[in-house]
Structures are given as structure tokens and as C-alpha cells.
Amino acid sequence: MGKALQLLPASASDKALLARLEEEAGTSAKLCYQCGKCSAGCPVGFAMDNTPRQVIRLLQLGLLNEALDAQSIWICASCETCSARCPRGVDIAALMDALRREALKQGRINDKKVAVFNQAFLSGVKKFGRTYEAGLLMQHNLLTGQLFKDAELGLPMMKRGKLSILPEKIKGRDQIKKIFDRVKEQGGE
Amino acid sequence: MKMAYYPGCSLDGSAMEYGLSTKRTAEILGVELVEIEDWNCCGATSGHNTDKLLSLALPARNLAIAEQTGLDVLAPCAACYSRFRNTEHVVRHDPQIREKIENVIEMEYKASNDTLSILELLVNKLGTDKIAAKVTASLKGMKAACYYGCLLVRPREHTGFDDDEDPQSMDKVVQALGAMTVDWPHKTECCGAALATSRPDVGKKMIYEVIKNAKAAGAECMVTACPLCMMNLDMRQAAVEKEYKTDLQMPVYYVTELLAIACGDAPRKVGVERHFVEAESYLASLPAKAAAIEAEEAARAAAKAAKSPKARKAAADEGASAPATAETAGGPAAAAKPAAAPEGASPDGDLEKKINAMIKGLQKNPEKMALKLIADEERAAILAEIIKSDEKKVAKLAELMISDKDKAGKAADAYVAGELKKRAK
């Protein structure tokens, strides 16, 4: 971290946001006693700016902005090792998930590559009802400006019949589109 | 047994071997799979990273369709399985969100059916005895690291069929197929999943750690039940080798591929030739490895028998004709005693004489004897060198040549393969 923070009582809006995130995650950050077991076992901890324990500490202190701006929430691979091992039963992975979605909603994305991948993935699902692997690779590369990334995968995959150029479409595509639309109406996506 | 089948997007594309071999596994074990009509993508990690309701609604549409058939669902992909179990859990415990989901998908859904992973089906529903009974081409000689990854066993409240730190179900299946599994610390460590695409700097290190640890534990191959793990461990292995300037050469198999192969399928029938890391030759090397293990087992049993008072007495009775080495359990002749030592001193002594004669023959004319065991001249020459330099191997070969010529050939093959590997390094 290395940054000095002035601790003030959390604002009412921050408190409300934390309560909402905790409800969505079905867990409470207050239970955490900062033992650090989550972070010792985190397989991506090495690449994080704030370890999972530190992210939970930020929440406990009401520093919601700092938590939402942490790169960690985008690097988290959702492997759930932290939640499985927490001696206090805090579902850390679910809080990471809730933070990620909130950051996305507020448009404060600290790791664009992950968000772009998710967007590309879901746009294929919305259009065709299934993952469009070839389209996903291409769209992801276009949006992140890395045209030839994973080229060592694409061609050999095609040769082995593992990547079809055309998307597979389901019959109920209109149903899938409706699912996306209704979720959006409810304030999501 | 009849089950609704949810292949998921990968099993039609990048993980087509998993799809092929899951179908073969079901056929072999008598499970009828009925594909869910017009199924859609489960949304995977991108779904729950983006919106909670969406991440529940996409799986729920599939599960609701399956529920109408009254069947439990088989979801071989670990990511789909995880999303399905999560949706079932939420729908069962939160009536409010269940109503929301039903409104979004315009279908009734009560989560009255269960989603099973392939491991749960194999171990808990069918049982390893049933699997072992179908094995016709044992995988003996294989040393495998069973890799469960994250989503099959976590979180325990949703999955619950195995331990989330040291799971055993895949190990049991692979052992039932005749292979040996290694105990290793990275069984449930994350491979990085989609990070390998979105953040390769992070993902490659995670993949490297997993494969490196499997290797360090003595594994010669890895086994998985997840298309994303396979994509990272197999397809990206070359990139990881390049990044870390190392030679991993670790073949990776789906557990269903191994099952079909051990039950008599040709590896190509389930798509093993489509792997990125060449995986056919390791399978082909198993019979020779198995023969070497059997020879070792026989030698060990013989050594044990030689230590027993009865055998000692027999050896002492034969003392006059048997060479001195027979008296010490560690000597080549003693090690070469057959596993099932015949009762009584006299046949035992006869056999020992024959073996000793064979050892002498081998040592006197290694080149000629090697050609008897291996037709290929180059490989026979290597075997001859082994015969000249390794007394223990000579003893084993001699014993096998008398008890079972076929096995002797296989053991000789294994020795040469081992030597070649050593030289390659």
C-alpha cells in the first residue's frame, strides 16, 4: 500500500454501499480478524496490489473507494481458496465478486483487460446463446489492441478441429436476448 | 441409468476430446445421456463477474428445461458444473431470488434435480468396482498427478462430494484403471483460468507452478476433468516452457479419455491425437513400464522369500552347487528368484541353477543375447551395454527369460527406453 490514509468515520453512503455489497455476497466483512490465511493461500496474491486480507480491511474501515480501485479485484481468479480456508467463515471470493460488479457499474475499472474479456464473452452469448470461441479470441485481441496474441493457439486449434470459424447458434436466441434485457431492466449488466 | 446431459460450449469446441470421451465413458458404463434441448451457455466466470442475476438466470434456463424431464444433470465441464451448483443452491435457499429468476427466464424452476460432476457420477453413483470390472487394457505403469483445480471441489457447501483440500475421487478412478497416482500439494491450486488470456503475465506463472509441482512429485502425466485446466496445462504449455526456459513435456489427459482407453478404446477414438502436448507415445510406453514394474515386484518378492528361514535353509541345502551370492539376499541371483518360490528345496534349486546359467550366458555374450530380446539392432546394442554394466538388470532379465519370454522382451524394451531418456538429458 505505502500510502498514508486519514481515517475518518465512514460516510453514510459508504456504509450503505458496504451493507449492500455484503448482502449481495451473503457474508460480513466484520467477521474477519485479519489472520491473513486467505492471502497466504491466494494463488494470484503475488500479482495483487492489495492482498485479499487488505481488501477486506479496507472494507472494514469503510474505505470503499480504495477497495473499488484496487487492481486485486480484477486479478482475482475466483478460485475460492480464500473462502474455503477462512477460519471466520467470511466469503471473501463473493465479496471480491460483488466489488468487481460494483466497480463495473460505476465505470471505475482498474484492469481493462479482464473487463474487456468479460464483455466480449457475454456479447457472444447474448447474440448466439453459446460461447463463440473464435469470435471471442478475435474480438478480445481487437479491443485490447493485441492483434496477434494467442495466434499460436488459434491456428493449431483450427487444424485440430477445435475451433470452428462460424458461431454455433441455438434456436432460442430470442429467449436469451430477453434474459439479458430483463436483467438490464432490473438495474444490472 | 439415465441422465440429462449438458455438454457446455467447450465440449463442442476446444475440449472436443472431453466431449467424445464423456460419451464413450457413458456408453461403456451403461449410462444413457439425453442432451438438454437447445441448451445455452452458462455464462461462466464472465457472467458472475458482471451481474449476479444474469449469472443465475443463464444456468437456470438450462436447469429448468432439464427439470421438466425429471432427470439429474451431468455437467462434465467444471465451470458449468460450478455455475449450476451455485444456481441450485441459491434457488433452494432464497425464495425471493428464485422468483426473480423465474421471471427473467419465463419458466418455472424449483431446483428439484441435482447437477453432478463426472467424478461424482463415476465414484459416488457408479462406484470404482464397476469401473475396474470393465478394464481390459490396464494403465499399469502410468504415474499420474490428478489435478482437480478449483471449481470441482469449491465451495464445499455447493459441491460437497469430495474434500476441498485433498480430494480423492479422481485418484480412485485413475487407480481403478490400473495407474499409480502421486500425492502432491497442488491438486486444487488454481491454473489461472481465463487470466491466461486476459492477463498472461499472471496466468503463465500459475500454470508453470502447477505443472512444475506435478513433475516434482514424480508424475509423468497429469489428469484433469476441466476444459479450462486442459486449455491452460496442454495448449499453453509450450508458451510456458518458452517463458520459463524449461522443458516440461507433460502430457495431460481428461479422466474420461483414460477411462475409455483402459476399457479398450484406441487413444485416437477419443481424440488424444488432438492434444497440443504429444500424448500418444506415453500411452504406448505403458506396457513396457508395466513389465519393468512387474519384474521389480517379482524380484522384491523373491528377495523377501530368500530372507525367510525356509528359503535360507533351502539355499543352505543347495549350498554346494549354488554360487555364494545366493546366500546374501542382495546378490543378483537371490534378487532373481521368482515371485512364487516353489515349495521344497529341489525345484527351487533347479530354477536357481537355470537362472545362474542364463546370467552367465548373458554376461558372456551380451550382443548376441540382446538380439534375442530386441530385434532392432541399434536398440539391441544399447541393451548389450546395459547388460555389461548393470548386474541387477542382468539378474532380472535372466529370471524373466526363464519364467516368461514376453515379459523379458518388454523389460528389455523398458531398460533401453530408460537409457535413451537418460542420454537425451
mmCIF file of C-alpha atoms in Angstrom, chain B residues 178-420:
data_model
loop_
_atom_site.group_PDB
_atom_site.id
_atom_site.type_symbol
_atom_site.label_atom_id
_atom_site.label_comp_id
_atom_site.label_asym_id
_atom_site.label_seq_id
_atom_site.Cartn_x
_atom_site.Cartn_y
_atom_site.Cartn_z
ATOM 1 C CA GLY B 178 -4.516 -49.596 -13.105
ATOM 2 C CA ALA B 179 -2.413 -46.439 -12.885
ATOM 3 C CA MET B 180 -0.473 -45.117 -9.937
ATOM 4 C CA THR B 181 -1.319 -41.634 -8.641
ATOM 5 C CA VAL B 182 1.110 -39.336 -6.870
ATOM 6 C CA ASP B 183 0.402 -37.425 -3.688
ATOM 7 C CA TRP B 184 1.096 -33.761 -4.423
ATOM 8 C CA PRO B 185 0.337 -30.333 -2.972
ATOM 9 C CA HIS B 186 -1.188 -28.541 -5.975
ATOM 10 C CA LYS B 187 -4.251 -30.749 -6.506
ATOM 11 C CA THR B 188 -6.681 -27.887 -6.000
ATOM 12 C CA GLU B 189 -4.428 -24.928 -6.794
ATOM 13 C CA CYS B 190 -5.872 -22.606 -9.457
ATOM 14 C CA CYS B 191 -4.451 -22.733 -13.014
ATOM 15 C CA GLY B 192 -5.484 -19.116 -13.576
ATOM 16 C CA ALA B 193 -8.445 -19.977 -15.828
ATOM 17 C CA ALA B 194 -9.213 -17.045 -18.136
ATOM 18 C CA LEU B 195 -6.325 -14.991 -16.710
ATOM 19 C CA ALA B 196 -4.111 -16.825 -19.212
ATOM 20 C CA THR B 197 -5.948 -14.878 -21.912
ATOM 21 C CA SER B 198 -6.693 -11.596 -20.150
ATOM 22 C CA ARG B 199 -3.505 -11.350 -18.058
ATOM 23 C CA PRO B 200 -0.936 -13.797 -19.499
ATOM 24 C CA ASP B 201 1.781 -12.319 -17.271
ATOM 25 C CA VAL B 202 -0.137 -13.634 -14.266
ATOM 26 C CA GLY B 203 -1.661 -16.735 -15.865
ATOM 27 C CA LYS B 204 1.580 -18.250 -17.182
ATOM 28 C CA LYS B 205 3.172 -18.257 -13.742
ATOM 29 C CA MET B 206 0.157 -20.054 -12.291
ATOM 30 C CA ILE B 207 0.269 -22.734 -14.988
ATOM 31 C CA TYR B 208 4.008 -23.145 -14.505
ATOM 32 C CA GLU B 209 3.680 -23.633 -10.750
ATOM 33 C CA VAL B 210 1.066 -26.364 -11.176
ATOM 34 C CA ILE B 211 2.982 -28.383 -13.791
ATOM 35 C CA LYS B 212 6.300 -27.909 -12.002
ATOM 36 C CA ASN B 213 4.830 -29.281 -8.788
ATOM 37 C CA ALA B 214 3.309 -32.295 -10.523
ATOM 38 C CA LYS B 215 6.705 -33.057 -12.015
ATOM 39 C CA ALA B 216 8.487 -32.615 -8.709
ATOM 40 C CA ALA B 217 6.107 -35.137 -7.153
ATOM 41 C CA GLY B 218 7.238 -37.715 -9.709
ATOM 42 C CA ALA B 219 4.256 -37.560 -12.049
ATOM 43 C CA GLU B 220 4.833 -38.450 -15.694
ATOM 44 C CA CYS B 221 1.423 -37.165 -16.800
ATOM 45 C CA MET B 222 -1.470 -35.121 -15.454
ATOM 46 C CA VAL B 223 -5.183 -35.879 -15.394
ATOM 47 C CA THR B 224 -7.954 -33.300 -15.374
ATOM 48 C CA ALA B 225 -11.749 -33.053 -15.516
ATOM 49 C CA CYS B 226 -11.954 -29.418 -16.634
ATOM 50 C CA PRO B 227 -11.688 -27.945 -20.154
ATOM 51 C CA LEU B 228 -10.142 -24.708 -18.882
ATOM 52 C CA CYS B 229 -7.472 -26.555 -16.916
ATOM 53 C CA MET B 230 -6.756 -28.606 -20.046
ATOM 54 C CA MET B 231 -6.532 -25.493 -22.202
ATOM 55 C CA ASN B 232 -4.010 -23.939 -19.828
ATOM 56 C CA LEU B 233 -1.956 -27.036 -18.996
ATOM 57 C CA ASP B 234 -1.900 -28.502 -22.505
ATOM 58 C CA MET B 235 -2.398 -25.763 -25.107
ATOM 59 C CA ARG B 236 -0.365 -23.143 -23.271
ATOM 60 C CA GLN B 237 2.390 -25.465 -22.066
ATOM 61 C CA ALA B 238 4.671 -24.539 -24.959
ATOM 62 C CA ALA B 239 4.319 -20.826 -24.176
ATOM 63 C CA VAL B 240 5.041 -21.518 -20.511
ATOM 64 C CA GLU B 241 8.136 -23.559 -21.430
ATOM 65 C CA LYS B 242 9.353 -20.648 -23.532
ATOM 66 C CA GLU B 243 8.683 -18.064 -20.819
ATOM 67 C CA TYR B 244 10.470 -20.064 -18.139
ATOM 68 C CA LYS B 245 13.130 -21.517 -20.453
ATOM 69 C CA THR B 246 12.403 -25.022 -19.303
ATOM 70 C CA ASP B 247 11.410 -28.351 -20.737
ATOM 71 C CA LEU B 248 8.190 -29.647 -19.187
ATOM 72 C CA GLN B 249 6.925 -32.202 -21.736
ATOM 73 C CA MET B 250 3.996 -33.137 -19.535
ATOM 74 C CA PRO B 251 1.184 -34.977 -21.311
ATOM 75 C CA VAL B 252 -2.272 -34.128 -19.937
ATOM 76 C CA TYR B 253 -5.359 -36.337 -20.201
ATOM 77 C CA TYR B 254 -9.030 -35.992 -19.408
ATOM 78 C CA VAL B 255 -10.074 -38.596 -16.851
ATOM 79 C CA THR B 256 -12.728 -39.808 -19.314
ATOM 80 C CA GLU B 257 -10.117 -40.344 -22.043
ATOM 81 C CA LEU B 258 -8.140 -42.590 -19.719
ATOM 82 C CA LEU B 259 -11.261 -44.488 -18.731
ATOM 83 C CA ALA B 260 -12.244 -45.180 -22.343
ATOM 84 C CA ILE B 261 -8.673 -46.197 -23.252
ATOM 85 C CA ALA B 262 -8.326 -48.522 -20.255
ATOM 86 C CA CYS B 263 -11.624 -50.102 -21.265
ATOM 87 C CA GLY B 264 -10.261 -50.947 -24.682
ATOM 88 C CA ASP B 265 -10.714 -47.839 -26.876
ATOM 89 C CA ALA B 266 -7.878 -46.820 -29.166
ATOM 90 C CA PRO B 267 -6.478 -43.450 -27.991
ATOM 91 C CA ARG B 268 -7.419 -41.870 -31.314
ATOM 92 C CA LYS B 269 -11.014 -42.908 -30.893
ATOM 93 C CA VAL B 270 -11.329 -40.417 -28.038
ATOM 94 C CA GLY B 271 -9.200 -37.728 -29.657
ATOM 95 C CA VAL B 272 -5.857 -37.986 -27.829
ATOM 96 C CA GLU B 273 -4.039 -37.067 -31.066
ATOM 97 C CA ARG B 274 -5.645 -33.622 -30.861
ATOM 98 C CA HIS B 275 -3.710 -32.618 -27.770
ATOM 99 C CA PHE B 276 -1.050 -29.929 -28.136
ATOM 100 C CA VAL B 277 1.494 -31.739 -25.954
ATOM 101 C CA GLU B 278 2.066 -35.061 -27.695
ATOM 102 C CA ALA B 279 0.256 -37.622 -25.532
ATOM 103 C CA GLU B 280 0.125 -40.843 -27.558
ATOM 104 C CA SER B 281 3.673 -42.101 -27.040
ATOM 105 C CA TYR B 282 3.381 -42.026 -23.256
ATOM 106 C CA LEU B 283 0.345 -44.295 -23.513
ATOM 107 C CA ALA B 284 2.278 -46.544 -25.892
ATOM 108 C CA SER B 285 5.167 -46.797 -23.432
ATOM 109 C CA LEU B 286 2.973 -48.130 -20.621
ATOM 110 C CA PRO B 287 3.190 -51.899 -21.367
ATOM 111 C CA ALA B 288 6.975 -51.805 -21.188
ATOM 112 C CA LYS B 289 6.857 -49.793 -17.982
ATOM 113 C CA ALA B 290 4.336 -52.236 -16.558
ATOM 114 C CA ALA B 291 6.631 -55.152 -17.397
ATOM 115 C CA ALA B 292 9.538 -53.423 -15.681
ATOM 116 C CA ILE B 293 7.406 -52.813 -12.593
ATOM 117 C CA GLU B 294 6.262 -56.430 -12.577
ATOM 118 C CA ALA B 295 9.842 -57.611 -12.870
ATOM 119 C CA GLU B 296 10.805 -55.388 -9.964
ATOM 120 C CA GLU B 297 7.875 -56.626 -7.913
ATOM 121 C CA ALA B 298 8.861 -60.203 -8.650
ATOM 122 C CA ALA B 299 12.443 -59.508 -7.675
ATOM 123 C CA ARG B 300 11.371 -57.859 -4.439
ATOM 124 C CA ALA B 301 9.084 -60.732 -3.565
ATOM 125 C CA ALA B 302 11.894 -63.130 -4.324
ATOM 126 C CA ALA B 303 14.305 -61.206 -2.153
ATOM 127 C CA LYS B 304 11.779 -61.339 0.639
ATOM 128 C CA ALA B 305 11.305 -65.062 0.146
ATOM 129 C CA ALA B 306 15.057 -65.539 0.205
ATOM 130 C CA LYS B 307 15.201 -63.821 3.585
ATOM 131 C CA SER B 308 12.633 -66.178 5.085
ATOM 132 C CA PRO B 309 14.082 -69.084 7.179
ATOM 133 C CA LYS B 310 12.636 -71.697 4.843
ATOM 134 C CA ALA B 311 14.361 -70.238 1.826
ATOM 135 C CA ARG B 312 17.585 -69.795 3.737
ATOM 136 C CA LYS B 313 17.505 -73.456 4.640
ATOM 137 C CA ALA B 314 16.837 -74.336 1.016
ATOM 138 C CA ALA B 315 19.730 -72.188 -0.056
ATOM 139 C CA ALA B 316 21.977 -73.792 2.525
ATOM 140 C CA ASP B 317 20.976 -77.268 1.343
ATOM 141 C CA GLU B 318 21.880 -76.277 -2.180
ATOM 142 C CA GLY B 319 24.973 -74.512 -0.924
ATOM 143 C CA ALA B 320 27.372 -76.872 -2.617
ATOM 144 C CA SER B 321 26.096 -76.213 -6.128
ATOM 145 C CA ALA B 322 24.709 -72.659 -5.835
ATOM 146 C CA PRO B 323 27.210 -69.801 -6.011
ATOM 147 C CA ALA B 324 27.988 -67.822 -2.889
ATOM 148 C CA THR B 325 25.884 -64.865 -3.972
ATOM 149 C CA ALA B 326 22.713 -66.858 -3.387
ATOM 150 C CA GLU B 327 23.324 -66.686 0.350
ATOM 151 C CA THR B 328 23.160 -62.937 0.526
ATOM 152 C CA ALA B 329 19.703 -61.563 -0.125
ATOM 153 C CA GLY B 330 21.032 -58.528 -2.027
ATOM 154 C CA GLY B 331 23.033 -60.543 -4.598
ATOM 155 C CA PRO B 332 21.905 -60.817 -8.183
ATOM 156 C CA ALA B 333 20.958 -64.471 -8.039
ATOM 157 C CA ALA B 334 18.885 -64.002 -4.901
ATOM 158 C CA ALA B 335 17.151 -60.989 -6.331
ATOM 159 C CA ALA B 336 16.343 -63.044 -9.376
ATOM 160 C CA LYS B 337 14.409 -65.683 -7.517
ATOM 161 C CA PRO B 338 10.903 -65.977 -8.902
ATOM 162 C CA ALA B 339 7.974 -64.412 -7.060
ATOM 163 C CA ALA B 340 6.163 -67.644 -6.375
ATOM 164 C CA ALA B 341 9.039 -69.641 -4.993
ATOM 165 C CA PRO B 342 8.098 -73.277 -5.431
ATOM 166 C CA GLU B 343 7.709 -75.408 -2.311
ATOM 167 C CA GLY B 344 10.587 -77.676 -1.480
ATOM 168 C CA ALA B 345 14.292 -77.279 -1.992
ATOM 169 C CA SER B 346 14.908 -79.237 -5.134
ATOM 170 C CA PRO B 347 12.788 -77.404 -7.813
ATOM 171 C CA ASP B 348 13.867 -74.111 -6.248
ATOM 172 C CA GLY B 349 17.468 -75.126 -6.646
ATOM 173 C CA ASP B 350 16.917 -76.253 -10.230
ATOM 174 C CA LEU B 351 15.420 -72.900 -11.112
ATOM 175 C CA GLU B 352 18.272 -71.102 -9.468
ATOM 176 C CA LYS B 353 20.756 -73.119 -11.449
ATOM 177 C CA LYS B 354 18.949 -72.271 -14.664
ATOM 178 C CA ILE B 355 18.869 -68.577 -13.798
ATOM 179 C CA ASN B 356 22.542 -68.556 -12.924
ATOM 180 C CA ALA B 357 23.346 -70.272 -16.175
ATOM 181 C CA MET B 358 21.308 -67.640 -18.007
ATOM 182 C CA ILE B 359 23.147 -64.846 -16.186
ATOM 183 C CA LYS B 360 26.449 -66.346 -17.254
ATOM 184 C CA GLY B 361 25.181 -66.633 -20.811
ATOM 185 C CA LEU B 362 24.077 -63.042 -20.848
ATOM 186 C CA GLN B 363 27.387 -61.807 -19.471
ATOM 187 C CA LYS B 364 29.474 -63.971 -21.771
ATOM 188 C CA ASN B 365 27.814 -62.885 -24.978
ATOM 189 C CA PRO B 366 25.818 -59.730 -24.390
ATOM 190 C CA GLU B 367 25.458 -58.660 -28.062
ATOM 191 C CA LYS B 368 24.020 -61.980 -29.182
ATOM 192 C CA MET B 369 21.696 -62.319 -26.201
ATOM 193 C CA ALA B 370 20.435 -58.747 -26.609
ATOM 194 C CA LEU B 371 19.413 -59.527 -30.169
ATOM 195 C CA LYS B 372 17.302 -62.374 -28.849
ATOM 196 C CA LEU B 373 15.351 -59.900 -26.757
ATOM 197 C CA ILE B 374 15.154 -56.926 -29.139
ATOM 198 C CA ALA B 375 15.019 -57.256 -32.910
ATOM 199 C CA ASP B 376 16.099 -53.686 -33.655
ATOM 200 C CA GLU B 377 19.915 -53.753 -33.938
ATOM 201 C CA GLU B 378 20.570 -50.278 -32.608
ATOM 202 C CA ARG B 379 18.394 -50.795 -29.564
ATOM 203 C CA ALA B 380 19.880 -54.244 -29.019
ATOM 204 C CA ALA B 381 23.346 -52.689 -28.950
ATOM 205 C CA ILE B 382 22.211 -50.351 -26.197
ATOM 206 C CA LEU B 383 20.780 -53.294 -24.298
ATOM 207 C CA ALA B 384 24.090 -55.100 -24.625
ATOM 208 C CA GLU B 385 25.820 -52.149 -22.976
ATOM 209 C CA ILE B 386 23.294 -52.253 -20.159
ATOM 210 C CA ILE B 387 23.950 -55.970 -19.708
ATOM 211 C CA LYS B 388 27.674 -55.326 -19.440
ATOM 212 C CA SER B 389 27.317 -52.632 -16.830
ATOM 213 C CA ASP B 390 24.311 -53.453 -14.634
ATOM 214 C CA GLU B 391 24.349 -56.737 -12.715
ATOM 215 C CA LYS B 392 20.939 -56.212 -11.187
ATOM 216 C CA LYS B 393 19.260 -55.756 -14.549
ATOM 217 C CA VAL B 394 21.029 -58.818 -15.887
ATOM 218 C CA ALA B 395 19.644 -60.860 -12.998
ATOM 219 C CA LYS B 396 16.129 -59.625 -13.652
ATOM 220 C CA LEU B 397 16.379 -60.312 -17.368
ATOM 221 C CA ALA B 398 17.707 -63.794 -16.714
ATOM 222 C CA GLU B 399 14.857 -64.605 -14.377
ATOM 223 C CA LEU B 400 12.278 -63.308 -16.831
ATOM 224 C CA MET B 401 13.831 -65.147 -19.782
ATOM 225 C CA ILE B 402 13.269 -68.393 -17.944
ATOM 226 C CA SER B 403 9.851 -67.649 -16.487
ATOM 227 C CA ASP B 404 8.224 -65.551 -19.270
ATOM 228 C CA LYS B 405 9.985 -64.647 -22.524
ATOM 229 C CA ASP B 406 7.395 -62.000 -23.476
ATOM 230 C CA LYS B 407 7.906 -60.148 -20.257
ATOM 231 C CA ALA B 408 11.652 -60.352 -20.670
ATOM 232 C CA GLY B 409 11.292 -58.606 -24.041
ATOM 233 C CA LYS B 410 9.133 -55.923 -22.545
ATOM 234 C CA ALA B 411 11.513 -55.358 -19.653
ATOM 235 C CA ALA B 412 14.428 -55.121 -22.079
ATOM 236 C CA ASP B 413 12.471 -52.536 -24.060
ATOM 237 C CA ALA B 414 11.839 -50.534 -20.905
ATOM 238 C CA TYR B 415 15.521 -50.612 -19.931
ATOM 239 C CA VAL B 416 16.536 -49.317 -23.352
ATOM 240 C CA ALA B 417 13.853 -46.618 -23.271
ATOM 241 C CA GLY B 418 15.070 -45.565 -19.829
ATOM 242 C CA GLU B 419 18.674 -45.445 -21.010
ATOM 243 C CA LEU B 420 17.742 -43.388 -24.084
#
